[in-house]
Amino acid sequence: MPQLNGSTAMLKSLDDADYNPVDHLNAIFSHPCTLSSVTATSEALRQYQDDLSDDIADLVAAQSTSDAQSVRRIQTAKADLGDLFQKIENVREKAIRTEESIAAMTADIKRLDNTKRNLTLSMTTLKRLQMLTTAYEQLRGLSRTRQYRDCAQLLQAVIQLMAHFKSYRSIDQIATLSRNVADLQRELLEQVCEDFELTFAKGEVAQRIGTLGEACQVMDALGDTARSRLITWYCNTQLREYRSVFRGNDEAGSLDNISRRYSWFKRMLKTYENEHAMIFPTYWRVNEMLANTFCEGTRDDFKGILSRATRRVDGASLDVNLLLSCLQETLDFEHSLEKRFAIESRSSVDTMSSRDEKPAAFNRAISEAFEPYLSVWVEAQDKHLSEMIPKYRQQSPRDAEEDFSSQQVIPSSTELFSFYRLTLAQCGKLTTGIRLVELTATFAKYLDQYAQQVLLYFLTERSGGQELPIADITLALNTADYCHTTCTQLEEKIRNRVDEELKARVDLQSQADAFMGIVSAALRALVRKVELECEPSWKEMRNIPWNKLESVGDQSSYVAELLQHVKTRAAEILKLLHKQQYARAFCDNLVELMANTYIANMVLCRPLSEVGAEQMLLDTYMLKLGFEELLTLNAEPGTTVPARCVSISPLKEHQLIPLLSYIKRVNQSMTKHSPLLKTLQVCSTPAEGLVQAYLIHIRDQSDTNFRKVLDLKGVRKQDQPHLVELFQAHRASSDNLLQNSPLLTPLHIPSSHVAPGISSLSNAAVMSTPALGGGRFDPSTFGSAIMSVARDGVDRLGTPTIGGGGVVSSNPPLGTMLPPTGAETSQTGTNLNDNLRNIGKFFRRDMSGFGGRFGGGKGADEGGK
């Protein structure tokens, strides 16, 4: 093929799968001068086509030859397979003929084998029939002469032999023999029972004890039914006298003579062991059956007696002491039976029968009859507790001559729970059913009464208008904490004792919450102690001319005095709080109180100049630093760490984490009014600067709150409308503003500046200082204040939540609360317990955050222990 215009490339491209003839021709004749080679190119293509046709023809011929050879090989393979199948068929036919030949050769042998097997079976059957007939005849003779030992052995043999002839009962002779054997068994049963009845009736047991023992072997051979009949007869015979004496005589059968019943049966058991135990086989456990029969009959007797006692015509109630005495004797008797027969059952464990049968259980075998009437006992405990609570209310909480301990509790609380423990132990022996649940309800009832009528009364009214000492408040706190811990443990113990289906009905959590509410009230009273100490310092703060200060100096004079009062009194109180979580709660409440009181007094110090606001901001910073040290006031030397040095403190992590959390809490409480002070530092001229400062720091949309800021700055009323209009204009262009500031909204600023009490805060302070304008704290109203808190519910508790924002709680000043009127007392008396529980739940939820700070709940539990 001529190599014209890239003919080699042409041949190569002809072999491509995506060959395109147009592109190929364009490539060959890419220029007009190449048209002269058209003829040569056409000739080359034709030659190439002929060569391809020759190659294809050769390949087709070769493939045809190969197909013919394959067909021949397949035909040969089929022929070979046919021959193979034929050979297999021939082998199978030969195997069948061989098997038939062998079967024909061994047919006679098989017949002989079958004949031998049948002959052996016939001989064995005839031999057994002969043995059965002989044994039957011998058994009849022995039964007439009452030779029970031989009868027992022969009877077992006859019963076993008779079992082999069950399939032959269609034969008349075998059926007749089977009936005769059954009749003989019945005759033996009746004969043995008759012998027992005559012997016991004539009192000849001792003389015929051997014969009766052998007769028991016959009853054993006759089976379980015969044995049960004999045991039942014996139990009824022995208890006949008991039934006639204690059922037929009202006096002997009364509950007063219950001990005679048990004494009689003990004598009966002794008689059995001395005279009758040798008659019956040990594994029959006749003494246990006798005890069971006695318990069943006695239980039925007691049910009737108790039922009649509750339906007496004269209306007399069931004697609780007699009921408990009888029940205790019954429990002791059951325990003695349980102990006695458990030992006997273990000693006979080697016998076959003792392995097959369980020993009888005597727990509640008789005492079950008393359970429906234990409500009388529960009512007696209720009556006893109702007499204890008034006595506890009048008792002195502690001996005045005794040294006070920081872990001391009111003695009546330990006495109450000791009574509960003894009562629970007694009830647990009597029942684990519904009566135990009723007793739990009684416990809950008087736990509520103890919380309200003893502990809350001690905190509020017992002092008779006198201020409670710190030691007495701490005593009430320790007692409430002890009751809370012990109440939870009591619930767990009852749950472990009560029946499974009744566990859900055991709940003392509301009572535990009520005691936690008392703890909260005690902490509030302790915080109140510190509040009273600080009143002179707050008065000094209000006397400073804040609108005339010319420069910011060091901290104000009242700050050092205030911190001294707080730290001195707080150190005295913290020394008596032996649980760290309560110390932390006290400090949190105290700091929150100081922060809210500061805001209240700041309102009373208006008007505030820019310099005065800046001085107040400095004072709050110094107060914050002082309050951060409250939690470690009584710490050992070397463990007190200033807040600024926490990062380099040598304290371990478990000591440092609670301190860091407390410092964070102090920062949140003492800096929540910083936005207000920063706003007050801005001058009202130009007005745009004050408005912008308000929108940056306060960040709310309330015109009322903005006017409060203007009042605090002392802006005249005629100048305020212009500033308010400017505020409204700038407010429209600001985003992400609050509807109302949580700091300013609760504030109440009087229209005219007088020297009122802390009413300027209205409901803002948690426990605000009372009567700042010259009024004095009246301790007689303090008890009513706490009672009012309990009545009003948890919203007035004022216990701040961990990590809470600057929201000021809605508590009115405790010192300004008035005692509730009679109508209010009657209206809210029913809610008091519920509100105490709610306070406890709130306080416990607040305290739950202390687990990580004080080493978790484990520490609290250990403190309780």
XYZ file of N, CA and C in Angstrom, residues 213-344:
396
model
N -46.451 -50.256 113.901
C -45.343 -49.818 113.051
C -45.258 -50.629 111.773
N -45.469 -51.985 111.888
C -45.462 -52.822 110.692
C -46.657 -52.494 109.796
N -47.795 -52.150 110.431
C -48.967 -51.785 109.642
C -48.704 -50.517 108.821
N -47.881 -49.608 109.355
C -47.526 -48.396 108.594
C -46.737 -48.763 107.337
N -45.965 -49.856 107.399
C -45.253 -50.290 106.203
C -46.241 -50.747 105.127
N -47.327 -51.404 105.569
C -48.353 -51.814 104.614
C -48.997 -50.585 103.983
N -49.309 -49.569 104.805
C -49.905 -48.340 104.269
C -48.943 -47.644 103.301
N -47.661 -47.730 103.596
C -46.665 -47.148 102.693
C -46.700 -47.856 101.346
N -46.848 -49.209 101.382
C -46.909 -49.965 100.133
C -48.195 -49.685 99.369
N -49.284 -49.381 100.086
C -50.552 -49.103 99.420
C -50.553 -47.760 98.688
N -49.604 -46.865 99.025
C -49.496 -45.621 98.267
C -49.819 -44.378 99.079
N -49.715 -43.193 98.414
C -49.875 -41.906 99.085
C -51.281 -41.699 99.624
N -52.288 -42.191 98.900
C -53.670 -41.980 99.344
C -53.921 -42.663 100.675
N -53.474 -43.923 100.788
C -53.659 -44.660 102.033
C -52.879 -44.011 103.168
N -51.656 -43.570 102.894
C -50.849 -42.942 103.927
C -51.499 -41.638 104.404
N -51.994 -40.828 103.473
C -52.639 -39.567 103.850
C -53.885 -39.810 104.687
N -54.629 -40.872 104.347
C -55.835 -41.181 105.120
C -55.486 -41.517 106.555
N -54.433 -42.291 106.736
C -54.048 -42.686 108.094
C -53.547 -41.468 108.886
N -52.733 -40.614 108.238
C -52.202 -39.433 108.940
C -53.337 -38.489 109.311
N -54.284 -38.290 108.394
C -55.409 -37.399 108.679
C -56.238 -37.932 109.845
N -56.455 -39.236 109.857
C -57.207 -39.829 110.970
C -56.463 -39.626 112.281
N -55.170 -39.839 112.255
C -54.393 -39.700 113.494
C -54.451 -38.253 114.000
N -54.280 -37.253 113.093
C -54.307 -35.849 113.511
C -55.674 -35.474 114.080
N -56.740 -35.914 113.427
C -58.082 -35.591 113.911
C -58.350 -36.252 115.260
N -57.846 -37.475 115.428
C -58.047 -38.185 116.695
C -57.330 -37.477 117.838
N -56.083 -37.032 117.582
C -55.313 -36.380 118.636
C -55.859 -34.992 118.976
N -56.443 -34.312 117.994
C -56.933 -32.951 118.220
C -58.409 -32.915 118.589
N -59.032 -34.092 118.735
C -60.460 -34.108 119.066
C -60.712 -33.469 120.427
N -59.876 -33.800 121.375
C -60.033 -33.228 122.720
C -59.815 -31.711 122.684
N -58.816 -31.248 121.904
C -58.526 -29.809 121.804
C -59.737 -29.048 121.261
N -60.359 -29.630 120.259
C -61.500 -28.946 119.660
C -62.691 -28.910 120.613
N -62.891 -29.998 121.328
C -64.033 -30.027 122.243
C -63.845 -29.064 123.403
N -62.600 -28.885 123.841
C -62.348 -28.013 124.995
C -62.389 -26.547 124.583
N -61.697 -26.193 123.496
C -61.504 -24.782 123.174
C -62.552 -24.222 122.212
N -63.322 -25.102 121.580
C -64.395 -24.599 120.731
C -65.749 -24.628 121.430
N -65.919 -25.574 122.331
C -67.218 -25.701 122.981
C -67.360 -24.850 124.217
N -66.304 -24.168 124.638
C -66.336 -23.375 125.861
C -65.882 -21.965 125.534
N -66.770 -20.985 125.737
C -66.430 -19.604 125.394
C -65.277 -19.081 126.228
N -65.244 -19.485 127.494
C -64.176 -18.980 128.365
C -62.827 -19.560 127.975
N -62.781 -20.885 127.759
C -61.511 -21.514 127.392
C -61.060 -21.083 126.002
N -62.015 -20.787 125.134
C -61.647 -20.429 123.772
C -61.417 -18.956 123.553
N -61.502 -18.152 124.597
C -61.325 -16.711 124.434
C -59.849 -16.372 124.233
N -59.621 -15.109 123.834
C -58.244 -14.670 123.615
C -57.444 -14.640 124.910
N -58.116 -14.501 126.045
C -57.393 -14.473 127.324
C -56.666 -15.778 127.586
N -57.164 -16.884 127.042
C -56.593 -18.209 127.300
C -55.799 -18.732 126.112
N -55.253 -17.824 125.329
C -54.523 -18.271 124.143
C -53.278 -19.068 124.508
N -52.684 -18.712 125.642
C -51.483 -19.450 126.060
C -51.819 -20.897 126.396
N -53.048 -21.164 126.873
C -53.447 -22.543 127.175
C -53.501 -23.379 125.899
N -53.927 -22.780 124.814
C -53.957 -23.506 123.534
C -52.560 -23.990 123.173
N -51.602 -23.092 123.224
C -50.243 -23.452 122.810
C -49.591 -24.408 123.807
N -49.900 -24.266 125.072
C -49.369 -25.207 126.071
C -49.940 -26.603 125.843
N -51.225 -26.643 125.526
C -51.848 -27.947 125.259
C -51.173 -28.632 124.077
N -50.914 -27.900 123.010
C -50.307 -28.527 121.836
C -48.857 -28.953 122.105
N -48.160 -28.171 122.900
C -46.791 -28.575 123.230
C -46.788 -29.893 123.995
N -47.772 -30.055 124.894
C -47.886 -31.345 125.579
C -48.237 -32.451 124.594
N -49.075 -32.128 123.616
C -49.431 -33.113 122.610
C -48.202 -33.548 121.816
N -47.361 -32.606 121.433
C -46.139 -32.958 120.711
C -45.210 -33.820 121.564
N -45.161 -33.491 122.839
C -44.313 -34.304 123.733
C -44.855 -35.725 123.840
N -46.173 -35.835 123.894
C -46.789 -37.177 123.918
C -46.474 -37.941 122.643
N -46.545 -37.252 121.525
C -46.220 -37.911 120.252
C -44.781 -38.423 120.248
N -43.867 -37.584 120.708
C -42.452 -37.986 120.673
C -42.181 -39.147 121.621
N -42.855 -39.150 122.753
C -42.578 -40.203 123.743
C -43.313 -41.504 123.448
N -44.519 -41.441 122.869
C -45.352 -42.633 122.749
C -45.647 -43.064 121.318
N -45.733 -42.099 120.381
C -46.233 -42.454 119.048
C -45.192 -42.300 117.948
N -44.061 -41.653 118.246
C -43.093 -41.388 117.177
C -42.548 -42.676 116.584
N -42.451 -43.746 117.384
C -41.896 -45.002 116.886
C -42.872 -45.748 115.980
N -44.138 -45.359 115.987
C -45.125 -46.041 115.141
C -44.937 -45.641 113.679
N -44.798 -44.357 113.431
C -44.780 -43.841 112.061
C -43.344 -43.678 111.561
N -43.104 -43.944 110.281
C -41.765 -43.696 109.718
C -41.397 -42.216 109.830
N -40.127 -41.932 109.999
C -39.678 -40.551 110.203
C -39.997 -39.675 108.997
N -39.834 -40.255 107.808
C -40.011 -39.423 106.614
C -41.481 -39.095 106.350
N -42.417 -39.693 107.138
C -43.808 -39.276 107.019
C -44.031 -37.885 107.629
N -43.167 -37.490 108.561
C -43.245 -36.195 109.243
C -44.661 -35.966 109.796
N -45.118 -36.946 110.569
C -46.458 -36.876 111.134
C -46.565 -35.715 112.124
N -45.457 -35.442 112.844
C -45.508 -34.331 113.803
C -45.729 -32.993 113.094
N -45.145 -32.829 111.923
C -45.378 -31.597 111.156
C -46.822 -31.525 110.670
N -47.342 -32.668 110.195
C -48.732 -32.677 109.756
C -49.673 -32.362 110.921
N -49.330 -32.882 112.094
C -50.132 -32.595 113.286
C -50.084 -31.098 113.618
N -48.885 -30.514 113.516
C -48.745 -29.079 113.791
C -49.507 -28.242 112.765
N -49.458 -28.665 111.509
C -50.191 -27.930 110.471
C -51.698 -27.967 110.731
N -52.193 -29.155 111.088
C -53.627 -29.291 111.359
C -54.031 -28.439 112.556
N -53.181 -28.419 113.573
C -53.457 -27.587 114.742
C -53.490 -26.101 114.358
N -52.524 -25.661 113.562
C -52.457 -24.246 113.158
C -53.672 -23.848 112.329
N -54.090 -24.719 111.420
C -55.251 -24.396 110.589
C -56.509 -24.258 111.433
N -56.707 -25.194 112.347
C -57.888 -25.117 113.204
C -57.851 -23.913 114.125
N -56.673 -23.646 114.695
C -56.549 -22.497 115.599
C -56.758 -21.192 114.849
N -56.248 -21.106 113.625
C -56.448 -19.889 112.827
C -57.934 -19.647 112.568
N -58.665 -20.710 112.237
C -60.099 -20.558 112.013
C -60.816 -20.140 113.297
N -60.372 -20.695 114.445
C -60.983 -20.299 115.720
C -60.772 -18.816 115.986
N -59.543 -18.335 115.767
C -59.238 -16.926 116.045
C -60.010 -15.998 115.111
N -60.178 -16.404 113.868
C -60.961 -15.567 112.953
C -62.379 -15.387 113.465
N -62.978 -16.478 113.956
C -64.331 -16.367 114.495
C -64.380 -15.539 115.761
N -63.408 -15.736 116.657
C -63.386 -14.993 117.920
C -63.231 -13.500 117.664
N -62.291 -13.137 116.784
C -62.049 -11.721 116.497
C -63.232 -11.092 115.782
N -63.855 -11.869 114.903
C -65.024 -11.338 114.202
C -66.156 -11.050 115.180
N -66.371 -11.951 116.130
C -67.426 -11.734 117.125
C -67.073 -10.573 118.055
N -65.781 -10.403 118.340
C -65.361 -9.333 119.244
C -65.609 -7.959 118.640
N -65.528 -7.848 117.331
C -65.768 -6.554 116.672
C -67.246 -6.274 116.453
N -68.103 -7.283 116.690
C -69.549 -7.104 116.497
C -70.309 -7.224 117.810
N -69.639 -6.854 118.893
C -70.285 -6.974 120.202
C -71.447 -6.000 120.323
N -72.512 -6.473 120.977
C -73.728 -5.673 121.110
C -73.511 -4.493 122.044
N -72.665 -4.681 123.084
C -72.472 -3.608 124.052
C -71.605 -2.483 123.513
N -71.067 -2.643 122.300
C -70.290 -1.573 121.673
C -68.864 -1.474 122.154
N -68.442 -2.365 123.053
C -67.057 -2.321 123.537
C -66.099 -2.674 122.410
N -65.000 -1.955 122.340
C -64.012 -2.184 121.288
C -63.033 -3.260 121.708
N -62.316 -3.750 120.770
C -61.327 -4.800 121.009
C -60.165 -4.226 121.803
N -59.762 -4.953 122.850
C -58.655 -4.505 123.688
C -57.350 -4.619 122.899
N -56.720 -3.451 122.666
C -55.507 -3.444 121.847
C -54.376 -4.181 122.538
N -54.224 -3.969 123.841
C -53.138 -4.636 124.563
C -53.311 -6.149 124.532
N -54.562 -6.601 124.710
C -54.817 -8.044 124.646
C -54.532 -8.571 123.239
N -54.948 -7.808 122.227
C -54.697 -8.216 120.838
C -53.200 -8.357 120.573
N -52.424 -7.373 121.009
C -50.976 -7.417 120.777
C -50.332 -8.540 121.568
N -50.814 -8.756 122.803
C -50.262 -9.840 123.624
C -50.508 -11.192 122.957
N -51.732 -11.398 122.493
C -52.056 -12.663 121.813
C -51.248 -12.817 120.531
N -51.122 -11.728 119.790
C -50.368 -11.788 118.542
C -48.901 -12.094 118.799
N -48.339 -11.488 119.853
C -46.933 -11.748 120.161
C -46.730 -13.202 120.567
N -47.645 -13.742 121.396
C -47.537 -15.157 121.776
C -47.651 -16.053 120.547
N -48.549 -15.677 119.636
C -48.716 -16.468 118.418
C -47.448 -16.442 117.567
N -46.851 -15.272 117.444
C -45.610 -15.165 116.671
C -44.496 -15.986 117.300
N -44.411 -15.944 118.620
C -43.393 -16.757 119.301
C -43.640 -18.242 119.075
N -44.905 -18.628 119.131
C -45.232 -20.036 118.908
C -44.888 -20.455 117.475
N -45.233 -19.621 116.494
C -44.893 -19.933 115.104
C -43.378 -20.032 114.914
N -42.667 -19.118 115.548
C -41.206 -19.150 115.424
C -40.638 -20.430 116.012
N -41.171 -20.857 117.140
C -40.681 -22.104 117.750
C -40.952 -23.303 116.842
N -42.143 -23.339 116.207
C -42.446 -24.433 115.278
C -41.517 -24.396 114.067
N -41.310 -23.183 113.536
C -40.441 -23.041 112.363
C -39.039 -23.534 112.685
N -38.535 -23.121 113.821
C -37.178 -23.510 114.218
C -37.092 -25.013 114.474
N -38.081 -25.560 115.118
C -38.062 -26.987 115.472
C -38.102 -27.881 114.242
N -39.022 -27.625 113.356
C -39.190 -28.531 112.216
C -38.168 -28.260 111.121
N -37.588 -27.061 111.093
C -36.493 -26.836 110.145
C -35.301 -27.695 110.515
N -35.012 -27.836 111.813
C -33.899 -28.683 112.264
C -34.194 -30.141 111.955
N -35.415 -30.577 112.222
C -35.758 -31.975 111.956
C -35.687 -32.296 110.472
